[in-house]
Amino acid sequence: MVKGPIPLRRSERLREIIEERIATGIYLPGMPLDETELATEFKVSRTPVREALMQLAFSGLIVMQPRRSAVVAEVSPQRICEMFEVMAELEAMCGRLAARRMTDADQHALLEAHQACKEAGEKNDPDEYYRRNEEFHSALYAASHNGFLIDECKNLKRRVSAYRRLQLRVRDRMRTSHEEHTEVYMAIVTGDGELAANLLKDHIIVQGERFADLISTL
């Protein structure tokens, strides 16, 4: 059974908003992000703002400075593309291992996340699709049953999360993303690790290309 919409904590919602503003250039590199000013703008206390900024610092999108405002980090387009290249290789490894190691519970979790992505896409809700997409990829990581690989995937996923979410706003991307998920799912459950790995590489690299398409229109 597919779950309902994923509720977000206030700090997580603030993180998403600030994350998108950084990815789209509204908040430029070097720009200070003052806790008090952000709390006033979003009509919240400073606590969720501070939590959101800490999450963004962990992702490398901002730099926390002692006794000073946080500032937006410098992340070049080349650096973003490099991160997507590495992400593609890591997820390909997950797919290859998952095809050999997936349990019935793993398969159920992956299928449930896949179906939830479909529902979000049918609603044309890119934010909800992004969250369900995160569940799909997390289920894929878990199915690899390699703890170190799972940690590395999660760490890098945090670094590219703003850009992965943003590219879903490109026309038809949610539909094609779901179609790619279908191919990945079928390759894994039929035990074709090499096909799963190649499909995942293409899936992630396309995200990088789609991001470039989106940035060119902003």
PDB file of C-alpha atoms in Angstrom:
ATOM      1  CA  MET A   1       0.000   0.000   0.000  1.00  0.00           C
ATOM      2  CA  VAL A   2       1.422   3.408  -1.022  1.00  0.00           C
ATOM      3  CA  LYS A   3       1.793   5.880   1.813  1.00  0.00           C
ATOM      4  CA  GLY A   4       0.291   9.378   1.802  1.00  0.00           C
ATOM      5  CA  PRO A   5       2.321  12.567   1.284  1.00  0.00           C
ATOM      6  CA  ILE A   6       5.460  12.734   3.382  1.00  0.00           C
ATOM      7  CA  PRO A   7       5.110  15.327   6.176  1.00  0.00           C
ATOM      8  CA  LEU A   8       8.079  17.641   6.540  1.00  0.00           C
ATOM      9  CA  ARG A   9       9.506  19.173   9.683  1.00  0.00           C
ATOM     10  CA  ARG A  10       9.694  22.956   9.547  1.00  0.00           C
ATOM     11  CA  SER A  11      13.494  22.895   9.372  1.00  0.00           C
ATOM     12  CA  GLU A  12      13.389  20.449   6.450  1.00  0.00           C
ATOM     13  CA  ARG A  13      10.990  22.670   4.520  1.00  0.00           C
ATOM     14  CA  LEU A  14      13.216  25.698   5.178  1.00  0.00           C
ATOM     15  CA  ARG A  15      16.220  23.701   3.998  1.00  0.00           C
ATOM     16  CA  GLU A  16      14.446  22.867   0.750  1.00  0.00           C
ATOM     17  CA  ILE A  17      13.534  26.506   0.110  1.00  0.00           C
ATOM     18  CA  ILE A  18      17.041  27.806   0.826  1.00  0.00           C
ATOM     19  CA  GLU A  19      18.543  24.899  -1.117  1.00  0.00           C
ATOM     20  CA  GLU A  20      16.505  25.766  -4.204  1.00  0.00           C
ATOM     21  CA  ARG A  21      17.382  29.456  -3.949  1.00  0.00           C
ATOM     22  CA  ILE A  22      21.059  28.530  -3.896  1.00  0.00           C
ATOM     23  CA  ALA A  23      20.707  26.120  -6.830  1.00  0.00           C
ATOM     24  CA  THR A  24      18.853  28.691  -8.948  1.00  0.00           C
ATOM     25  CA  GLY A  25      21.215  31.571  -8.154  1.00  0.00           C
ATOM     26  CA  ILE A  26      18.848  33.637  -6.031  1.00  0.00           C
ATOM     27  CA  TYR A  27      21.384  33.247  -3.227  1.00  0.00           C
ATOM     28  CA  LEU A  28      24.774  33.766  -4.856  1.00  0.00           C
ATOM     29  CA  PRO A  29      28.159  32.412  -3.666  1.00  0.00           C
ATOM     30  CA  GLY A  30      29.530  34.484  -0.813  1.00  0.00           C
ATOM     31  CA  MET A  31      26.114  35.850   0.165  1.00  0.00           C
ATOM     32  CA  PRO A  32      25.596  35.931   3.948  1.00  0.00           C
ATOM     33  CA  LEU A  33      22.583  34.069   5.364  1.00  0.00           C
ATOM     34  CA  ASP A  34      21.633  35.684   8.645  1.00  0.00           C
ATOM     35  CA  GLU A  35      19.578  33.537  11.051  1.00  0.00           C
ATOM     36  CA  THR A  36      17.544  36.455  12.391  1.00  0.00           C
ATOM     37  CA  GLU A  37      16.711  37.820   8.939  1.00  0.00           C
ATOM     38  CA  LEU A  38      15.684  34.387   7.673  1.00  0.00           C
ATOM     39  CA  ALA A  39      13.566  33.751  10.775  1.00  0.00           C
ATOM     40  CA  THR A  40      11.782  37.074  10.194  1.00  0.00           C
ATOM     41  CA  GLU A  41      11.213  36.353   6.494  1.00  0.00           C
ATOM     42  CA  PHE A  42       9.797  32.873   7.090  1.00  0.00           C
ATOM     43  CA  LYS A  43       7.943  33.874  10.282  1.00  0.00           C
ATOM     44  CA  VAL A  44       9.555  31.191  12.431  1.00  0.00           C
ATOM     45  CA  SER A  45      11.874  31.083  15.427  1.00  0.00           C
ATOM     46  CA  ARG A  46      15.623  30.924  14.913  1.00  0.00           C
ATOM     47  CA  THR A  47      15.757  27.252  15.947  1.00  0.00           C
ATOM     48  CA  PRO A  48      14.404  25.696  12.700  1.00  0.00           C
ATOM     49  CA  VAL A  49      16.471  28.184  10.698  1.00  0.00           C
ATOM     50  CA  ARG A  50      19.621  27.130  12.555  1.00  0.00           C
ATOM     51  CA  GLU A  51      18.769  23.448  11.988  1.00  0.00           C
ATOM     52  CA  ALA A  52      18.206  24.080   8.259  1.00  0.00           C
ATOM     53  CA  LEU A  53      21.514  25.914   7.944  1.00  0.00           C
ATOM     54  CA  MET A  54      23.365  23.112   9.721  1.00  0.00           C
ATOM     55  CA  GLN A  55      21.881  20.593   7.264  1.00  0.00           C
ATOM     56  CA  LEU A  56      22.968  22.780   4.344  1.00  0.00           C
ATOM     57  CA  ALA A  57      26.462  23.126   5.796  1.00  0.00           C
ATOM     58  CA  PHE A  58      26.704  19.346   6.040  1.00  0.00           C
ATOM     59  CA  SER A  59      25.730  19.181   2.362  1.00  0.00           C
ATOM     60  CA  GLY A  60      28.481  21.659   1.471  1.00  0.00           C
ATOM     61  CA  LEU A  61      26.086  24.292   0.106  1.00  0.00           C
ATOM     62  CA  ILE A  62      26.908  26.852   2.772  1.00  0.00           C
ATOM     63  CA  VAL A  63      29.835  27.568   5.077  1.00  0.00           C
ATOM     64  CA  MET A  64      29.219  28.187   8.775  1.00  0.00           C
ATOM     65  CA  GLN A  65      31.433  30.887  10.263  1.00  0.00           C
ATOM     66  CA  PRO A  66      31.955  31.207  14.038  1.00  0.00           C
ATOM     67  CA  ARG A  67      30.241  34.334  15.429  1.00  0.00           C
ATOM     68  CA  ARG A  68      29.306  35.421  11.903  1.00  0.00           C
ATOM     69  CA  SER A  69      26.525  34.742   9.406  1.00  0.00           C
ATOM     70  CA  ALA A  70      26.695  31.592   7.320  1.00  0.00           C
ATOM     71  CA  VAL A  71      27.648  32.248   3.690  1.00  0.00           C
ATOM     72  CA  VAL A  72      26.697  30.502   0.457  1.00  0.00           C
ATOM     73  CA  ALA A  73      29.529  28.247  -0.704  1.00  0.00           C
ATOM     74  CA  GLU A  74      31.138  28.439  -4.129  1.00  0.00           C
ATOM     75  CA  VAL A  75      30.133  25.342  -6.152  1.00  0.00           C
ATOM     76  CA  SER A  76      31.110  25.546  -9.814  1.00  0.00           C
ATOM     77  CA  PRO A  77      29.129  23.858 -12.638  1.00  0.00           C
ATOM     78  CA  GLN A  78      32.189  21.675 -13.272  1.00  0.00           C
ATOM     79  CA  ARG A  79      32.154  20.545  -9.644  1.00  0.00           C
ATOM     80  CA  ILE A  80      28.467  19.691  -9.888  1.00  0.00           C
ATOM     81  CA  CYS A  81      29.074  17.592 -13.012  1.00  0.00           C
ATOM     82  CA  GLU A  82      31.952  15.811 -11.272  1.00  0.00           C
ATOM     83  CA  MET A  83      29.716  14.945  -8.327  1.00  0.00           C
ATOM     84  CA  PHE A  84      27.064  13.540 -10.665  1.00  0.00           C
ATOM     85  CA  GLU A  85      29.708  11.398 -12.373  1.00  0.00           C
ATOM     86  CA  VAL A  86      30.780   9.893  -9.049  1.00  0.00           C
ATOM     87  CA  MET A  87      27.149   9.493  -7.943  1.00  0.00           C
ATOM     88  CA  ALA A  88      26.458   7.555 -11.147  1.00  0.00           C
ATOM     89  CA  GLU A  89      29.281   5.110 -10.421  1.00  0.00           C
ATOM     90  CA  LEU A  90      28.241   4.610  -6.791  1.00  0.00           C
ATOM     91  CA  GLU A  91      24.610   3.958  -7.663  1.00  0.00           C
ATOM     92  CA  ALA A  92      25.675   1.593 -10.451  1.00  0.00           C
ATOM     93  CA  MET A  93      27.578  -0.412  -7.851  1.00  0.00           C
ATOM     94  CA  CYS A  94      24.451  -0.482  -5.654  1.00  0.00           C
ATOM     95  CA  GLY A  95      22.405  -1.806  -8.554  1.00  0.00           C
ATOM     96  CA  ARG A  96      24.951  -4.500  -9.351  1.00  0.00           C
ATOM     97  CA  LEU A  97      25.062  -5.712  -5.742  1.00  0.00           C
ATOM     98  CA  ALA A  98      21.301  -5.407  -5.239  1.00  0.00           C
ATOM     99  CA  ALA A  99      20.695  -7.727  -8.197  1.00  0.00           C
ATOM    100  CA  ARG A 100      22.643 -10.423  -6.316  1.00  0.00           C
ATOM    101  CA  ARG A 101      21.662  -9.679  -2.725  1.00  0.00           C
ATOM    102  CA  MET A 102      18.105  -8.332  -2.750  1.00  0.00           C
ATOM    103  CA  THR A 103      15.735  -9.946  -0.220  1.00  0.00           C
ATOM    104  CA  ASP A 104      11.953 -10.147  -0.473  1.00  0.00           C
ATOM    105  CA  ALA A 105      11.706  -7.238   1.965  1.00  0.00           C
ATOM    106  CA  ASP A 106      14.119  -5.187  -0.154  1.00  0.00           C
ATOM    107  CA  GLN A 107      12.075  -5.886  -3.265  1.00  0.00           C
ATOM    108  CA  HIS A 108       8.858  -4.860  -1.509  1.00  0.00           C
ATOM    109  CA  ALA A 109      10.400  -1.577  -0.303  1.00  0.00           C
ATOM    110  CA  LEU A 110      11.750  -0.744  -3.764  1.00  0.00           C
ATOM    111  CA  LEU A 111       8.434  -1.532  -5.453  1.00  0.00           C
ATOM    112  CA  GLU A 112       6.452   0.495  -2.927  1.00  0.00           C
ATOM    113  CA  ALA A 113       8.714   3.518  -3.459  1.00  0.00           C
ATOM    114  CA  HIS A 114       8.459   3.054  -7.221  1.00  0.00           C
ATOM    115  CA  GLN A 115       4.660   3.060  -7.082  1.00  0.00           C
ATOM    116  CA  ALA A 116       4.705   6.161  -4.873  1.00  0.00           C
ATOM    117  CA  CYS A 117       6.861   7.936  -7.465  1.00  0.00           C
ATOM    118  CA  LYS A 118       4.272   7.108 -10.110  1.00  0.00           C
ATOM    119  CA  GLU A 119       1.470   8.624  -8.025  1.00  0.00           C
ATOM    120  CA  ALA A 120       3.460  11.809  -7.378  1.00  0.00           C
ATOM    121  CA  GLY A 121       4.237  12.095 -11.075  1.00  0.00           C
ATOM    122  CA  GLU A 122       0.572  11.693 -12.000  1.00  0.00           C
ATOM    123  CA  LYS A 123      -0.205  14.588  -9.642  1.00  0.00           C
ATOM    124  CA  ASN A 124       2.526  16.630 -11.370  1.00  0.00           C
ATOM    125  CA  ASP A 125       4.022  17.383  -7.948  1.00  0.00           C
ATOM    126  CA  PRO A 126       7.825  17.670  -8.369  1.00  0.00           C
ATOM    127  CA  ASP A 127       8.496  18.207  -4.668  1.00  0.00           C
ATOM    128  CA  GLU A 128       6.556  15.094  -3.643  1.00  0.00           C
ATOM    129  CA  TYR A 129       8.106  13.162  -6.525  1.00  0.00           C
ATOM    130  CA  TYR A 130      11.542  14.200  -5.299  1.00  0.00           C
ATOM    131  CA  ARG A 131      10.832  12.862  -1.811  1.00  0.00           C
ATOM    132  CA  ARG A 132       9.492   9.582  -3.189  1.00  0.00           C
ATOM    133  CA  ASN A 133      12.457   9.423  -5.540  1.00  0.00           C
ATOM    134  CA  GLU A 134      14.703   9.724  -2.496  1.00  0.00           C
ATOM    135  CA  GLU A 135      12.909   6.738  -0.976  1.00  0.00           C
ATOM    136  CA  PHE A 136      13.395   4.735  -4.175  1.00  0.00           C
ATOM    137  CA  HIS A 137      17.127   5.392  -4.253  1.00  0.00           C
ATOM    138  CA  SER A 138      17.475   4.786  -0.510  1.00  0.00           C
ATOM    139  CA  ALA A 139      15.739   1.416  -0.948  1.00  0.00           C
ATOM    140  CA  LEU A 140      18.179   0.664  -3.761  1.00  0.00           C
ATOM    141  CA  TYR A 141      21.144   1.471  -1.503  1.00  0.00           C
ATOM    142  CA  ALA A 142      19.763  -0.722   1.286  1.00  0.00           C
ATOM    143  CA  ALA A 143      19.351  -3.642  -1.132  1.00  0.00           C
ATOM    144  CA  SER A 144      23.111  -3.608  -1.817  1.00  0.00           C
ATOM    145  CA  HIS A 145      23.732  -4.786   1.774  1.00  0.00           C
ATOM    146  CA  ASN A 146      27.091  -2.972   1.805  1.00  0.00           C
ATOM    147  CA  GLY A 147      27.181  -0.590   4.754  1.00  0.00           C
ATOM    148  CA  PHE A 148      30.181   1.423   3.597  1.00  0.00           C
ATOM    149  CA  LEU A 149      28.716   1.905   0.112  1.00  0.00           C
ATOM    150  CA  ILE A 150      25.366   2.935   1.594  1.00  0.00           C
ATOM    151  CA  ASP A 151      27.062   5.601   3.737  1.00  0.00           C
ATOM    152  CA  GLU A 152      29.039   6.964   0.785  1.00  0.00           C
ATOM    153  CA  CYS A 153      25.915   7.135  -1.384  1.00  0.00           C
ATOM    154  CA  LYS A 154      23.953   8.956   1.309  1.00  0.00           C
ATOM    155  CA  ASN A 155      26.770  11.442   1.910  1.00  0.00           C
ATOM    156  CA  LEU A 156      27.138  12.322  -1.751  1.00  0.00           C
ATOM    157  CA  LYS A 157      23.377  12.376  -2.273  1.00  0.00           C
ATOM    158  CA  ARG A 158      23.179  15.145   0.326  1.00  0.00           C
ATOM    159  CA  ARG A 159      25.749  17.129  -1.669  1.00  0.00           C
ATOM    160  CA  VAL A 160      23.748  16.956  -4.909  1.00  0.00           C
ATOM    161  CA  SER A 161      20.238  16.989  -3.433  1.00  0.00           C
ATOM    162  CA  ALA A 162      19.483  20.584  -4.464  1.00  0.00           C
ATOM    163  CA  TYR A 163      20.344  19.847  -8.070  1.00  0.00           C
ATOM    164  CA  ARG A 164      18.593  16.476  -8.195  1.00  0.00           C
ATOM    165  CA  ARG A 165      15.390  18.106  -6.959  1.00  0.00           C
ATOM    166  CA  LEU A 166      15.645  21.076  -9.296  1.00  0.00           C
ATOM    167  CA  GLN A 167      16.054  19.017 -12.461  1.00  0.00           C
ATOM    168  CA  LEU A 168      12.673  17.378 -11.860  1.00  0.00           C
ATOM    169  CA  ARG A 169      11.094  20.670 -12.936  1.00  0.00           C
ATOM    170  CA  VAL A 170      12.362  20.194 -16.480  1.00  0.00           C
ATOM    171  CA  ARG A 171       9.491  19.290 -18.829  1.00  0.00           C
ATOM    172  CA  ASP A 172       8.625  15.555 -18.873  1.00  0.00           C
ATOM    173  CA  ARG A 173      11.457  14.670 -16.484  1.00  0.00           C
ATOM    174  CA  MET A 174       9.201  13.078 -13.867  1.00  0.00           C
ATOM    175  CA  ARG A 175       7.629  10.815 -16.472  1.00  0.00           C
ATOM    176  CA  THR A 176      10.950   9.750 -17.990  1.00  0.00           C
ATOM    177  CA  SER A 177      12.499   9.361 -14.531  1.00  0.00           C
ATOM    178  CA  HIS A 178       9.739   6.944 -13.560  1.00  0.00           C
ATOM    179  CA  GLU A 179      10.202   4.998 -16.800  1.00  0.00           C
ATOM    180  CA  GLU A 180      13.916   4.707 -16.032  1.00  0.00           C
ATOM    181  CA  HIS A 181      13.089   3.496 -12.520  1.00  0.00           C
ATOM    182  CA  THR A 182      10.887   0.785 -14.054  1.00  0.00           C
ATOM    183  CA  GLU A 183      13.790  -0.481 -16.166  1.00  0.00           C
ATOM    184  CA  VAL A 184      16.146  -0.404 -13.172  1.00  0.00           C
ATOM    185  CA  TYR A 185      13.649  -2.253 -10.971  1.00  0.00           C
ATOM    186  CA  MET A 186      13.081  -4.992 -13.564  1.00  0.00           C
ATOM    187  CA  ALA A 187      16.816  -5.472 -14.128  1.00  0.00           C
ATOM    188  CA  ILE A 188      17.444  -5.850 -10.393  1.00  0.00           C
ATOM    189  CA  VAL A 189      14.578  -8.243  -9.643  1.00  0.00           C
ATOM    190  CA  THR A 190      15.554 -10.443 -12.600  1.00  0.00           C
ATOM    191  CA  GLY A 191      19.139 -10.568 -11.326  1.00  0.00           C
ATOM    192  CA  ASP A 192      20.773  -8.715 -14.234  1.00  0.00           C
ATOM    193  CA  GLY A 193      23.348  -6.733 -12.295  1.00  0.00           C
ATOM    194  CA  GLU A 194      25.266  -5.375 -15.272  1.00  0.00           C
ATOM    195  CA  LEU A 195      22.124  -4.073 -16.932  1.00  0.00           C
ATOM    196  CA  ALA A 196      20.998  -2.491 -13.651  1.00  0.00           C
ATOM    197  CA  ALA A 197      24.409  -0.817 -13.265  1.00  0.00           C
ATOM    198  CA  ASN A 198      24.370   0.581 -16.807  1.00  0.00           C
ATOM    199  CA  LEU A 199      20.799   1.812 -16.481  1.00  0.00           C
ATOM    200  CA  LEU A 200      21.602   3.585 -13.215  1.00  0.00           C
ATOM    201  CA  LYS A 201      24.665   5.258 -14.721  1.00  0.00           C
ATOM    202  CA  ASP A 202      22.542   6.605 -17.542  1.00  0.00           C
ATOM    203  CA  HIS A 203      19.797   7.636 -15.113  1.00  0.00           C
ATOM    204  CA  ILE A 204      22.138   9.716 -12.940  1.00  0.00           C
ATOM    205  CA  ILE A 205      24.149  11.241 -15.772  1.00  0.00           C
ATOM    206  CA  VAL A 206      20.883  12.327 -17.398  1.00  0.00           C
ATOM    207  CA  GLN A 207      20.094  14.167 -14.176  1.00  0.00           C
ATOM    208  CA  GLY A 208      23.254  16.185 -14.651  1.00  0.00           C
ATOM    209  CA  GLU A 209      22.363  16.957 -18.258  1.00  0.00           C
ATOM    210  CA  ARG A 210      18.819  17.916 -17.294  1.00  0.00           C
ATOM    211  CA  PHE A 211      20.193  20.233 -14.650  1.00  0.00           C
ATOM    212  CA  ALA A 212      22.305  21.977 -17.287  1.00  0.00           C
ATOM    213  CA  ASP A 213      19.188  22.318 -19.452  1.00  0.00           C
ATOM    214  CA  LEU A 214      17.306  23.877 -16.573  1.00  0.00           C
ATOM    215  CA  ILE A 215      20.067  26.311 -15.616  1.00  0.00           C
ATOM    216  CA  SER A 216      20.289  27.504 -19.222  1.00  0.00           C
ATOM    217  CA  THR A 217      16.665  28.670 -19.004  1.00  0.00           C
ATOM    218  CA  LEU A 218      16.975  30.526 -15.681  1.00  0.00           C
TER     219      LEU A 218
END
